[in-house]
């Protein structure tokens, strides 16, 4: 039983005729060009890799300390640099100097940098029972402070700003002593001269009204008036 | 910066070039504070906000404000906007406390 091959299609015949009509050199160039594209790409990528990652160990001049023990500087590792001396010390692993901490960041002088403290999550979204910010207690405390500190005081333009800063720091430190744990405090103090001017102070907060609260205390005499607002905000 | 610009625009639109009026000052302070807080909540950031507004008539009297906070320095911030026209001073303080 003989098998007959199917006849060539018209397209294939046209291609063969076209190739037969072309000069021999151009056909070979076309074929070689098609083959050279893939090799050109691979050679370029390889060269780039060689430039970025030279196969040389980390070289450091004497007396230099590595800034970060986990990084390799490509500038230093280039052997063709004119600044590298022949008596370089080759390093293949980290140094450990006196005063260094393994695995920690260090400044250029070799001293360890202060790491930011990371606190663990306590998963507490509400304060403990009985540990709420007590506005009435804070208000009595601040009012007593104002009455004792400002009794007989008079307004002075030069010392007004200093007085307001001292008052705010004092109020904050006193309230901090009696405030429950996990509460942030914001103390605002307004000190003004009493000259029968119109004044209005308003405050609004976007917070958790069940756990956060505020206290207000005011003092005034013939010369000055003082307003203190203390906000206690629970920190989750 | 967003909070600062928001507060400034709020004061400008609320008071504008109006002269100080005793009967309107309550409305102004409430409006400034509520509008500021609404705009801040629309920012959608995870912060608790405290907004304080002081509106003062200009008559030569001195005024000093100071604040002291016990909070997380890395996360919490405050900004103060000072605005004035011919007859009125307005000071808006915004405190943002991270949740």
PDB file of C-alpha atoms in Angstrom, chain A:
ATOM      1  CA  UNK A   1       0.000   0.000   0.000  1.00  0.00           C
ATOM      2  CA  UNK A   2       1.629   3.249  -1.045  1.00  0.00           C
ATOM      3  CA  UNK A   3       1.056   6.594   0.597  1.00  0.00           C
ATOM      4  CA  UNK A   4       0.963   9.758  -1.371  1.00  0.00           C
ATOM      5  CA  UNK A   5       2.065  13.021   0.097  1.00  0.00           C
ATOM      6  CA  UNK A   6      -0.497  15.825  -0.187  1.00  0.00           C
ATOM      7  CA  UNK A   7       0.374  18.453  -2.810  1.00  0.00           C
ATOM      8  CA  UNK A   8       2.055  21.693  -1.643  1.00  0.00           C
ATOM      9  CA  UNK A   9      -0.284  24.581  -0.875  1.00  0.00           C
ATOM     10  CA  UNK A  10      -0.264  27.756  -2.929  1.00  0.00           C
ATOM     11  CA  UNK A  11       1.272  29.779  -0.080  1.00  0.00           C
ATOM     12  CA  UNK A  12       4.233  27.529   0.389  1.00  0.00           C
ATOM     13  CA  UNK A  13       4.836  27.543  -3.353  1.00  0.00           C
ATOM     14  CA  UNK A  14       4.786  31.319  -3.415  1.00  0.00           C
ATOM     15  CA  UNK A  15       7.344  31.500  -0.633  1.00  0.00           C
ATOM     16  CA  UNK A  16       9.675  29.136  -2.431  1.00  0.00           C
ATOM     17  CA  UNK A  17       9.393  31.120  -5.623  1.00  0.00           C
ATOM     18  CA  UNK A  18      10.146  34.349  -3.771  1.00  0.00           C
ATOM     19  CA  UNK A  19      13.230  32.925  -2.141  1.00  0.00           C
ATOM     20  CA  UNK A  20      14.427  31.567  -5.436  1.00  0.00           C
ATOM     21  CA  UNK A  21      14.080  34.986  -7.014  1.00  0.00           C
ATOM     22  CA  UNK A  22      16.091  36.808  -4.298  1.00  0.00           C
ATOM     23  CA  UNK A  23      19.862  37.056  -4.479  1.00  0.00           C
ATOM     24  CA  UNK A  24      21.631  34.586  -2.338  1.00  0.00           C
ATOM     25  CA  UNK A  25      23.394  37.093  -0.035  1.00  0.00           C
ATOM     26  CA  UNK A  26      20.283  38.849   1.192  1.00  0.00           C
ATOM     27  CA  UNK A  27      18.572  35.604   2.070  1.00  0.00           C
ATOM     28  CA  UNK A  28      21.479  34.506   4.197  1.00  0.00           C
ATOM     29  CA  UNK A  29      21.593  37.917   5.879  1.00  0.00           C
ATOM     30  CA  UNK A  30      17.910  37.754   6.665  1.00  0.00           C
ATOM     31  CA  UNK A  31      18.260  34.347   8.155  1.00  0.00           C
ATOM     32  CA  UNK A  32      21.347  35.292  10.120  1.00  0.00           C
ATOM     33  CA  UNK A  33      19.708  38.500  11.318  1.00  0.00           C
ATOM     34  CA  UNK A  34      16.741  36.577  12.597  1.00  0.00           C
ATOM     35  CA  UNK A  35      19.085  34.298  14.452  1.00  0.00           C
ATOM     36  CA  UNK A  36      21.266  37.091  15.906  1.00  0.00           C
ATOM     37  CA  UNK A  37      18.491  38.960  17.735  1.00  0.00           C
ATOM     38  CA  UNK A  38      18.149  36.380  20.469  1.00  0.00           C
ATOM     39  CA  UNK A  39      21.876  36.056  21.026  1.00  0.00           C
ATOM     40  CA  UNK A  40      22.324  39.848  21.217  1.00  0.00           C
ATOM     41  CA  UNK A  41      19.804  40.117  23.990  1.00  0.00           C
ATOM     42  CA  UNK A  42      21.401  37.448  26.071  1.00  0.00           C
ATOM     43  CA  UNK A  43      24.877  38.882  25.698  1.00  0.00           C
ATOM     44  CA  UNK A  44      23.746  42.338  26.786  1.00  0.00           C
ATOM     45  CA  UNK A  45      22.057  41.032  29.863  1.00  0.00           C
ATOM     46  CA  UNK A  46      25.074  39.052  30.820  1.00  0.00           C
ATOM     47  CA  UNK A  47      27.318  42.081  30.512  1.00  0.00           C
ATOM     48  CA  UNK A  48      25.035  44.088  32.687  1.00  0.00           C
ATOM     49  CA  UNK A  49      25.124  41.415  35.312  1.00  0.00           C
ATOM     50  CA  UNK A  50      28.875  41.395  35.272  1.00  0.00           C
ATOM     51  CA  UNK A  51      29.009  45.142  35.747  1.00  0.00           C
ATOM     52  CA  UNK A  52      26.547  45.127  38.614  1.00  0.00           C
ATOM     53  CA  UNK A  53      27.818  42.105  40.447  1.00  0.00           C
ATOM     54  CA  UNK A  54      31.526  41.745  39.959  1.00  0.00           C
ATOM     55  CA  UNK A  55      32.982  38.498  41.136  1.00  0.00           C
ATOM     56  CA  UNK A  56      35.357  40.039  43.643  1.00  0.00           C
ATOM     57  CA  UNK A  57      35.295  39.849  47.416  1.00  0.00           C
ATOM     58  CA  UNK A  58      34.660  42.911  49.532  1.00  0.00           C
ATOM     59  CA  UNK A  59      37.860  44.951  49.687  1.00  0.00           C
ATOM     60  CA  UNK A  60      38.403  47.646  52.267  1.00  0.00           C
ATOM     61  CA  UNK A  61      41.386  49.896  52.898  1.00  0.00           C
ATOM     62  CA  UNK A  62      42.930  49.691  56.344  1.00  0.00           C
ATOM     63  CA  UNK A  63      41.426  51.891  58.995  1.00  0.00           C
ATOM     64  CA  UNK A  64      37.980  52.019  57.372  1.00  0.00           C
ATOM     65  CA  UNK A  65      35.012  50.650  59.264  1.00  0.00           C
ATOM     66  CA  UNK A  66      32.066  49.243  57.342  1.00  0.00           C
ATOM     67  CA  UNK A  67      29.030  51.447  57.757  1.00  0.00           C
ATOM     68  CA  UNK A  68      26.485  48.670  57.508  1.00  0.00           C
ATOM     69  CA  UNK A  69      27.645  45.156  57.920  1.00  0.00           C
ATOM     70  CA  UNK A  70      25.022  43.717  55.560  1.00  0.00           C
ATOM     71  CA  UNK A  71      25.778  45.872  52.479  1.00  0.00           C
ATOM     72  CA  UNK A  72      28.533  45.619  49.884  1.00  0.00           C
ATOM     73  CA  UNK A  73      29.676  48.803  48.241  1.00  0.00           C
ATOM     74  CA  UNK A  74      30.298  48.287  44.514  1.00  0.00           C
ATOM     75  CA  UNK A  75      32.642  51.279  44.395  1.00  0.00           C
ATOM     76  CA  UNK A  76      35.016  49.769  46.868  1.00  0.00           C
ATOM     77  CA  UNK A  77      34.956  46.367  45.245  1.00  0.00           C
ATOM     78  CA  UNK A  78      36.019  47.618  41.802  1.00  0.00           C
ATOM     79  CA  UNK A  79      39.601  46.422  41.345  1.00  0.00           C
ATOM     80  CA  UNK A  80      40.242  48.849  38.520  1.00  0.00           C
ATOM     81  CA  UNK A  81      39.852  51.886  40.763  1.00  0.00           C
ATOM     82  CA  UNK A  82      43.134  53.807  41.081  1.00  0.00           C
ATOM     83  CA  UNK A  83      42.472  54.508  44.752  1.00  0.00           C
ATOM     84  CA  UNK A  84      42.663  50.910  45.961  1.00  0.00           C
ATOM     85  CA  UNK A  85      46.071  50.075  47.403  1.00  0.00           C
ATOM     86  CA  UNK A  86      47.711  46.755  47.021  1.00  0.00           C
ATOM     87  CA  UNK A  87      47.785  46.001  50.729  1.00  0.00           C
ATOM     88  CA  UNK A  88      44.021  45.832  51.062  1.00  0.00           C
ATOM     89  CA  UNK A  89      42.440  43.528  53.569  1.00  0.00           C
ATOM     90  CA  UNK A  90      40.007  41.143  51.948  1.00  0.00           C
ATOM     91  CA  UNK A  91      36.885  40.454  53.939  1.00  0.00           C
ATOM     92  CA  UNK A  92      34.574  37.629  53.314  1.00  0.00           C
ATOM     93  CA  UNK A  93      32.486  37.901  56.462  1.00  0.00           C
ATOM     94  CA  UNK A  94      31.464  40.539  58.990  1.00  0.00           C
ATOM     95  CA  UNK A  95      33.841  42.104  61.451  1.00  0.00           C
ATOM     96  CA  UNK A  96      33.009  42.382  65.140  1.00  0.00           C
ATOM     97  CA  UNK A  97      34.575  45.371  66.868  1.00  0.00           C
ATOM     98  CA  UNK A  98      34.381  46.409  70.506  1.00  0.00           C
ATOM     99  CA  UNK A  99      31.173  48.306  71.171  1.00  0.00           C
ATOM    100  CA  UNK A 100      29.396  46.991  68.094  1.00  0.00           C
ATOM    101  CA  UNK A 101      26.078  45.180  68.347  1.00  0.00           C
ATOM    102  CA  UNK A 102      25.639  42.265  66.001  1.00  0.00           C
ATOM    103  CA  UNK A 103      22.737  42.783  63.652  1.00  0.00           C
ATOM    104  CA  UNK A 104      22.026  46.367  64.781  1.00  0.00           C
ATOM    105  CA  UNK A 105      22.387  49.646  62.956  1.00  0.00           C
ATOM    106  CA  UNK A 106      25.440  51.743  63.597  1.00  0.00           C
ATOM    107  CA  UNK A 107      26.503  55.249  62.714  1.00  0.00           C
ATOM    108  CA  UNK A 108      29.633  56.075  60.761  1.00  0.00           C
ATOM    109  CA  UNK A 109      31.552  56.592  63.999  1.00  0.00           C
ATOM    110  CA  UNK A 110      30.763  53.074  65.092  1.00  0.00           C
ATOM    111  CA  UNK A 111      28.389  53.995  67.906  1.00  0.00           C
ATOM    112  CA  UNK A 112      25.045  52.194  67.919  1.00  0.00           C
ATOM    113  CA  UNK A 113      22.008  54.239  66.941  1.00  0.00           C
ATOM    114  CA  UNK A 114      18.968  54.304  69.184  1.00  0.00           C
ATOM    115  CA  UNK A 115      16.395  51.807  67.966  1.00  0.00           C
ATOM    116  CA  UNK A 116      12.750  52.863  68.094  1.00  0.00           C
ATOM    117  CA  UNK A 117      10.862  50.978  70.777  1.00  0.00           C
ATOM    118  CA  UNK A 118       8.185  48.654  69.475  1.00  0.00           C
ATOM    119  CA  UNK A 119       5.431  47.849  71.891  1.00  0.00           C
ATOM    120  CA  UNK A 120       3.458  44.660  71.800  1.00  0.00           C
ATOM    121  CA  UNK A 121      -0.233  44.760  71.069  1.00  0.00           C
ATOM    122  CA  UNK A 122      -2.282  44.416  74.242  1.00  0.00           C
ATOM    123  CA  UNK A 123      -5.585  43.866  72.360  1.00  0.00           C
ATOM    124  CA  UNK A 124      -7.364  46.186  74.815  1.00  0.00           C
ATOM    125  CA  UNK A 125      -9.925  48.405  73.143  1.00  0.00           C
ATOM    126  CA  UNK A 126     -11.501  49.726  76.371  1.00  0.00           C
ATOM    127  CA  UNK A 127     -10.077  50.930  79.668  1.00  0.00           C
ATOM    128  CA  UNK A 128     -10.342  48.771  82.768  1.00  0.00           C
ATOM    129  CA  UNK A 129     -13.463  49.110  84.929  1.00  0.00           C
ATOM    130  CA  UNK A 130     -13.043  52.045  87.267  1.00  0.00           C
ATOM    131  CA  UNK A 131     -10.141  53.475  85.253  1.00  0.00           C
ATOM    132  CA  UNK A 132     -12.006  56.138  83.322  1.00  0.00           C
ATOM    133  CA  UNK A 133     -10.903  59.753  83.057  1.00  0.00           C
ATOM    134  CA  UNK A 134     -12.721  61.487  85.920  1.00  0.00           C
ATOM    135  CA  UNK A 135     -13.539  64.970  84.703  1.00  0.00           C
ATOM    136  CA  UNK A 136     -14.946  66.245  88.021  1.00  0.00           C
ATOM    137  CA  UNK A 137     -11.843  65.233  89.936  1.00  0.00           C
ATOM    138  CA  UNK A 138      -9.560  66.837  87.353  1.00  0.00           C
ATOM    139  CA  UNK A 139     -11.655  69.997  87.335  1.00  0.00           C
ATOM    140  CA  UNK A 140     -11.376  70.407  91.117  1.00  0.00           C
ATOM    141  CA  UNK A 141      -7.644  69.828  91.007  1.00  0.00           C
ATOM    142  CA  UNK A 142      -7.033  72.337  88.215  1.00  0.00           C
ATOM    143  CA  UNK A 143      -9.302  74.919  89.783  1.00  0.00           C
ATOM    144  CA  UNK A 144      -7.436  74.670  93.078  1.00  0.00           C
ATOM    145  CA  UNK A 145      -4.128  75.053  91.224  1.00  0.00           C
ATOM    146  CA  UNK A 146      -5.300  78.178  89.408  1.00  0.00           C
ATOM    147  CA  UNK A 147      -6.693  79.754  92.564  1.00  0.00           C
ATOM    148  CA  UNK A 148      -3.477  79.204  94.478  1.00  0.00           C
ATOM    149  CA  UNK A 149      -1.050  80.122  91.672  1.00  0.00           C
ATOM    150  CA  UNK A 150      -2.797  83.191  90.268  1.00  0.00           C
ATOM    151  CA  UNK A 151      -4.092  84.699  93.483  1.00  0.00           C
ATOM    152  CA  UNK A 152      -3.167  88.381  93.354  1.00  0.00           C
ATOM    153  CA  UNK A 153      -1.476  88.085  89.923  1.00  0.00           C
ATOM    154  CA  UNK A 154      -1.769  90.843  87.351  1.00  0.00           C
ATOM    155  CA  UNK A 155      -1.401  90.714  83.608  1.00  0.00           C
ATOM    156  CA  UNK A 156       1.999  91.560  82.164  1.00  0.00           C
ATOM    157  CA  UNK A 157       2.554  91.537  78.388  1.00  0.00           C
ATOM    158  CA  UNK A 158       6.199  90.527  78.713  1.00  0.00           C
ATOM    159  CA  UNK A 159       5.586  87.558  80.984  1.00  0.00           C
ATOM    160  CA  UNK A 160       2.171  86.496  79.678  1.00  0.00           C
ATOM    161  CA  UNK A 161       3.506  83.897  77.271  1.00  0.00           C
ATOM    162  CA  UNK A 162       5.893  82.509  79.884  1.00  0.00           C
ATOM    163  CA  UNK A 163       3.037  82.295  82.391  1.00  0.00           C
ATOM    164  CA  UNK A 164       0.819  80.384  79.988  1.00  0.00           C
ATOM    165  CA  UNK A 165       3.598  77.866  79.220  1.00  0.00           C
ATOM    166  CA  UNK A 166       4.376  77.340  82.898  1.00  0.00           C
ATOM    167  CA  UNK A 167       0.703  76.837  83.690  1.00  0.00           C
ATOM    168  CA  UNK A 168       0.192  74.331  80.901  1.00  0.00           C
ATOM    169  CA  UNK A 169       3.221  72.266  81.961  1.00  0.00           C
ATOM    170  CA  UNK A 170       2.185  72.398  85.585  1.00  0.00           C
ATOM    171  CA  UNK A 171      -1.392  71.366  84.868  1.00  0.00           C
ATOM    172  CA  UNK A 172      -0.239  68.541  82.625  1.00  0.00           C
ATOM    173  CA  UNK A 173       2.158  67.135  85.199  1.00  0.00           C
ATOM    174  CA  UNK A 174      -0.410  67.349  88.004  1.00  0.00           C
ATOM    175  CA  UNK A 175      -3.191  65.762  85.966  1.00  0.00           C
ATOM    176  CA  UNK A 176      -0.807  63.042  84.771  1.00  0.00           C
ATOM    177  CA  UNK A 177      -0.382  61.957  88.405  1.00  0.00           C
ATOM    178  CA  UNK A 178      -4.083  61.330  88.887  1.00  0.00           C
ATOM    179  CA  UNK A 179      -5.071  60.266  85.389  1.00  0.00           C
ATOM    180  CA  UNK A 180      -5.647  56.550  84.824  1.00  0.00           C
ATOM    181  CA  UNK A 181      -3.222  54.509  82.702  1.00  0.00           C
ATOM    182  CA  UNK A 182      -3.405  54.440  78.887  1.00  0.00           C
ATOM    183  CA  UNK A 183      -4.788  57.968  78.698  1.00  0.00           C
ATOM    184  CA  UNK A 184      -3.357  60.723  76.519  1.00  0.00           C
ATOM    185  CA  UNK A 185      -3.676  64.264  77.835  1.00  0.00           C
ATOM    186  CA  UNK A 186      -4.030  67.561  75.998  1.00  0.00           C
ATOM    187  CA  UNK A 187      -3.895  70.681  78.203  1.00  0.00           C
ATOM    188  CA  UNK A 188      -4.689  74.070  76.733  1.00  0.00           C
ATOM    189  CA  UNK A 189      -4.214  77.314  78.608  1.00  0.00           C
ATOM    190  CA  UNK A 190      -5.511  80.720  77.521  1.00  0.00           C
ATOM    191  CA  UNK A 191      -4.236  83.753  79.427  1.00  0.00           C
ATOM    192  CA  UNK A 192      -5.611  87.133  78.468  1.00  0.00           C
ATOM    193  CA  UNK A 193      -5.804  90.689  79.652  1.00  0.00           C
ATOM    194  CA  UNK A 194      -9.122  91.710  81.142  1.00  0.00           C
ATOM    195  CA  UNK A 195     -10.190  94.810  79.205  1.00  0.00           C
ATOM    196  CA  UNK A 196     -13.884  94.139  78.745  1.00  0.00           C
ATOM    197  CA  UNK A 197     -13.355  92.781  75.240  1.00  0.00           C
ATOM    198  CA  UNK A 198     -15.603  90.151  73.773  1.00  0.00           C
ATOM    199  CA  UNK A 199     -14.222  86.637  73.807  1.00  0.00           C
ATOM    200  CA  UNK A 200     -15.635  83.242  73.009  1.00  0.00           C
ATOM    201  CA  UNK A 201     -13.905  79.861  73.261  1.00  0.00           C
ATOM    202  CA  UNK A 202     -15.507  76.785  71.722  1.00  0.00           C
ATOM    203  CA  UNK A 203     -14.270  73.225  71.495  1.00  0.00           C
ATOM    204  CA  UNK A 204     -15.483  70.108  69.709  1.00  0.00           C
ATOM    205  CA  UNK A 205     -14.018  66.650  69.635  1.00  0.00           C
ATOM    206  CA  UNK A 206     -14.239  63.599  67.425  1.00  0.00           C
ATOM    207  CA  UNK A 207     -13.584  60.760  69.865  1.00  0.00           C
ATOM    208  CA  UNK A 208     -15.136  57.937  71.829  1.00  0.00           C
ATOM    209  CA  UNK A 209     -17.586  59.696  74.124  1.00  0.00           C
ATOM    210  CA  UNK A 210     -17.830  56.723  76.475  1.00  0.00           C
ATOM    211  CA  UNK A 211     -14.161  56.689  77.428  1.00  0.00           C
ATOM    212  CA  UNK A 212     -12.883  60.179  76.597  1.00  0.00           C
ATOM    213  CA  UNK A 213     -13.727  63.326  78.533  1.00  0.00           C
ATOM    214  CA  UNK A 214     -12.569  66.838  79.282  1.00  0.00           C
ATOM    215  CA  UNK A 215     -12.417  69.263  82.196  1.00  0.00           C
ATOM    216  CA  UNK A 216     -12.513  73.079  82.214  1.00  0.00           C
ATOM    217  CA  UNK A 217     -11.353  75.508  84.881  1.00  0.00           C
ATOM    218  CA  UNK A 218     -11.420  79.293  84.805  1.00  0.00           C
ATOM    219  CA  UNK A 219      -9.932  82.071  86.880  1.00  0.00           C
ATOM    220  CA  UNK A 220     -10.304  85.810  86.495  1.00  0.00           C
ATOM    221  CA  UNK A 221      -9.599  88.976  88.431  1.00  0.00           C
ATOM    222  CA  UNK A 222      -9.579  92.673  87.571  1.00  0.00           C
ATOM    223  CA  UNK A 223      -6.423  92.360  85.465  1.00  0.00           C
ATOM    224  CA  UNK A 224      -6.387  88.993  83.757  1.00  0.00           C
ATOM    225  CA  UNK A 225      -8.392  85.905  83.006  1.00  0.00           C
ATOM    226  CA  UNK A 226      -7.175  82.336  82.561  1.00  0.00           C
ATOM    227  CA  UNK A 227      -8.929  79.396  80.995  1.00  0.00           C
ATOM    228  CA  UNK A 228      -7.621  75.828  81.230  1.00  0.00           C
ATOM    229  CA  UNK A 229      -9.050  72.945  79.207  1.00  0.00           C
ATOM    230  CA  UNK A 230      -7.821  69.408  79.835  1.00  0.00           C
ATOM    231  CA  UNK A 231      -8.821  66.606  77.430  1.00  0.00           C
ATOM    232  CA  UNK A 232      -8.323  62.992  78.399  1.00  0.00           C
ATOM    233  CA  UNK A 233      -8.289  60.581  75.446  1.00  0.00           C
ATOM    234  CA  UNK A 234      -8.008  56.836  75.822  1.00  0.00           C
ATOM    235  CA  UNK A 235      -5.179  55.255  73.882  1.00  0.00           C
ATOM    236  CA  UNK A 236      -5.985  51.809  72.493  1.00  0.00           C
TER     237      UNK A 236
END
